[in-house]
Amino acid sequence: MTDIRIDGLTVYYGTTRVLNELSLFVPTQNLVAVLGPSGCGKSTLLRSIAGFVAPKAGTIRFGSTLMSVSSVQVPPERRNVGYVPQEGALFPHLSVSKNVGFGLAKGKDSHKRIAEMLDLVGLADFKNRLPHQLSGGQQFRVAIARALAPAPNVMLLDEPFSSLDAQLREELRYEIKKILKDSKTTTLLVTHDREEALVMADLIAPMKNGKIVQLGSPQDVYNNPSGLETAISTGDALIVPAIKTKAGKIYTALSATKPLRGESGNVIIRPEEIEISFKKEKSNAKVSEIEYFGHDALIHLELANKIKVSARVAAPVAVKVGDRVNAKQKGPLRFFSKN
Amino acid sequence: MTLKVSAKDVNPKQVGSFAAAPRFLKLLSVFTLTLVLIPLVYLAIRSSENGWDSFVSIILRPRSVQTLFTSLALSLTVAIGALLIGLGVALILGKTNIMLRRLLLVLMPLPLAIPSYVIAYSYLTINPFLRGFWISAIILILATFPFVAIPTYALIRKINLNQEEVARTLGLSPLGVLMKVIWPQVRVASVAGALLSALYALSDFGTVSLMRLDTFTRVIYTVYRATFDRSGAASLGIMLLAVSLFVVFLERRGRGLVVPSSGQGRSGGVLAIGNYRHLAFLFVLSIYFATLVIPGYVLISRSISVGNSINIGNLISVISNTALVAFLGASVALLLAIPVGILSARFKSRFAQVIENSLLVTHALPGVVVGLALVALGARYLSGLYQTIYLLAFAYALLFIANSLGSVRSSLEKIPMRLDEVARSLGQTYSQTLRRVILPIATPGIFAGWLLVFVTAMKELPATLMLKPTGFETLSTSLWTATSISQYSQAAPFALALVLIASIPSYLLNRPNLAEREVMRENKDL
């Protein structure tokens, strides 16, 4: 159990810079999710921590122990990390219990540890099976047990659930989160799935162009994104033109009035922060389309100045396409200046 | 937060990178390459031993020029013939609904497994007066047309049927479709196959010798036998090697140009050629008849007719000799290939590529050249190994290391890199990872590759003739000896044993499963 301290990490593939002086702190026993689109460098970050990629500059430490600096790389086998790649990557020629025991020194204790791990992931009855005889979810549990068995310093999960179907993914998220919490292991998870990051992580670290752009609790990052990209990567976000006056007052396209001058920019509004009501005389929007999801619906609205926004409303849905409604913004105004 | 690196943080023992190949792999690979290159370099040294002028005068001798001309003419003829017949067979099997299509398809690669000298032998048994350029060319075409037919067929089946249908709606006739849609897509692969036929013709020794045609291989062997003039033979060997390498160069350049057909959509389909399909059937049937049925009939009937006089004890000892040397050769080839295979499949560095490519071109080495190089080297420097089965086994290893490397590499490439990474993260060093993860998973594939080299080596003729210890006979040399003194019937049991023990297993091991794969795909579509 240790924290992970990454400072100024820079990684090149050939001449392409993948990580750009990236810094990140993963506190002990926390689960941090690095969230970013594919190609943003998040897998490279994980692989650098595991020791598969040699960074050009910067340092990686586990606690105070140096793992990587440009001139010295501790080889992967001496970092004691638990690594769970996409699709688990079980050893196809070894049984479940041999997979789990792979990283343990041979001996009596190893059998005990294997049994313990299999109990932990609920696969004690499957210990003699071969990987291809397991379902996708079971394979993933074995991969977790195998990584946890040697009691690693840190756990590294690379898009862990991406190959599983939606329902299984949801079940496993909670289960794996609990297992990792109970084992008190510091965990770094990289994903492009915002829901996965929000549900699982203690802290979320949105990533962009090879840098971590923010670090905070899921709620914090969702409510106070540091930028437009972060807002979009953590959830549905409406980008609405706005003007900020010298006095600091913010007017958006949804406001009834408009100042004569001020700094122009955008505000970010979450669809659930738009309230719609039927006040004929105050109507400022027309319902252009309804996306119905069952438990809620997304009402697409067209404002007078052709600006499009949408509002998330709980079912049942009372409006229909073509209705004129009043749309009002009720949450915080997150203003981002144009420049 | 900035963390400074201080000197005590750095433990020099920990230096090492995941991406870089372990040094022992590099060293072993360099060792392999050196071992493979030594005989060839020595051959070059030997050919220039009497000075550059002597080398030039040998290769400018009328006889050398004549030999060069004959060899080039033969390989060109074989390439064109194999291209035409291979294309024809591939088109007919891939694009028409002739009778017995599946059976004919399954048998298509079989001729490659039968040494061309066995086919030549069976024709000589019927007519002992056959000889010369054209019969050699015909036999070599029959033996090698699958080099063209197999890849062409595979591509024809992959071409999206929608392309053909669109072409028809745009006003093309079936012949137009063939010329403007199919041919441009298979052209590169077919020509590359024809170059392999040309290469085979260049290095073939048995057929041209039985048909008394003076190509490089026969002349080199004759010069070496008659005069023990190793420098002269070496000069001719270098010439042959140069021509062969040029053909390999052409073939490898072509292979990179194959355009993969767009994967989506239906493939297959049948060209409507009406009653011509009976003619097509007869064409394919006659090729198979000449390549498989006639030799098969000759081998079996002659073996039966000499049945009583066969010395079973002798036959068994010849078979076990053959198997023993081939076993040693295949094993040495495998041991030498494994480090290079690991290096090129798991560490894609320029260093690995250079070593791999240098080893892969050795498939161009004619048996005569390798035999000559090792004879020259062995007689002068390795007297302990000269005239032993170990030097012969080493010759096999040199001749087949490219095949061995190919199978090692492809078995290793199928293993995801993630498995290496997981094993490393679980505390295993690279050698432990190799031993506990990579090699166990790859073993079945590597073994199959070894088996294929083993049975292929059993068919080798020229190097075996030059390097075998006195009194040591293999199946191919026994066949050769009996045939060279015109005892055709006496040779039949050896030829039959060779086909049963080596050819048929190598066909079964190497068969691209063209028909079966199609059945599987059709079932998946349902």
mmCIF file with all atom_site columns, N, CA, C and O in Angstrom, chain B residues 4 154 290:
data_model
loop_
_atom_site.group_PDB
_atom_site.id
_atom_site.type_symbol
_atom_site.label_atom_id
_atom_site.label_alt_id
_atom_site.label_comp_id
_atom_site.label_asym_id
_atom_site.label_entity_id
_atom_site.label_seq_id
_atom_site.pdbx_PDB_ins_code
_atom_site.Cartn_x
_atom_site.Cartn_y
_atom_site.Cartn_z
_atom_site.occupancy
_atom_site.B_iso_or_equiv
_atom_site.pdbx_formal_charge
_atom_site.auth_seq_id
_atom_site.auth_comp_id
_atom_site.auth_asym_id
_atom_site.auth_atom_id
_atom_site.pdbx_PDB_model_num
ATOM 1  N N  . LYS B 1 4   ? 12.429 15.856  -6.312  1.00 0.00 ? 4   LYS B N  1
ATOM 2  C CA . LYS B 1 4   ? 13.767 15.831  -6.904  1.00 0.00 ? 4   LYS B CA 1
ATOM 3  C C  . LYS B 1 4   ? 14.334 14.413  -6.823  1.00 0.00 ? 4   LYS B C  1
ATOM 4  O O  . LYS B 1 4   ? 14.078 13.672  -5.889  1.00 0.00 ? 4   LYS B O  1
ATOM 5  N N  . ALA B 1 154 ? -7.133 -18.493 -53.337 1.00 0.00 ? 154 ALA B N  1
ATOM 6  C CA . ALA B 1 154 ? -7.564 -17.855 -52.082 1.00 0.00 ? 154 ALA B CA 1
ATOM 7  C C  . ALA B 1 154 ? -8.042 -16.430 -52.346 1.00 0.00 ? 154 ALA B C  1
ATOM 8  O O  . ALA B 1 154 ? -9.051 -15.991 -51.791 1.00 0.00 ? 154 ALA B O  1
ATOM 9  N N  . ALA B 1 290 ? -1.674 -36.242 -64.967 1.00 0.00 ? 290 ALA B N  1
ATOM 10 C CA . ALA B 1 290 ? -0.256 -36.256 -65.294 1.00 0.00 ? 290 ALA B CA 1
ATOM 11 C C  . ALA B 1 290 ? 0.617  -36.082 -64.047 1.00 0.00 ? 290 ALA B C  1
ATOM 12 O O  . ALA B 1 290 ? 1.719  -36.614 -63.970 1.00 0.00 ? 290 ALA B O  1
#
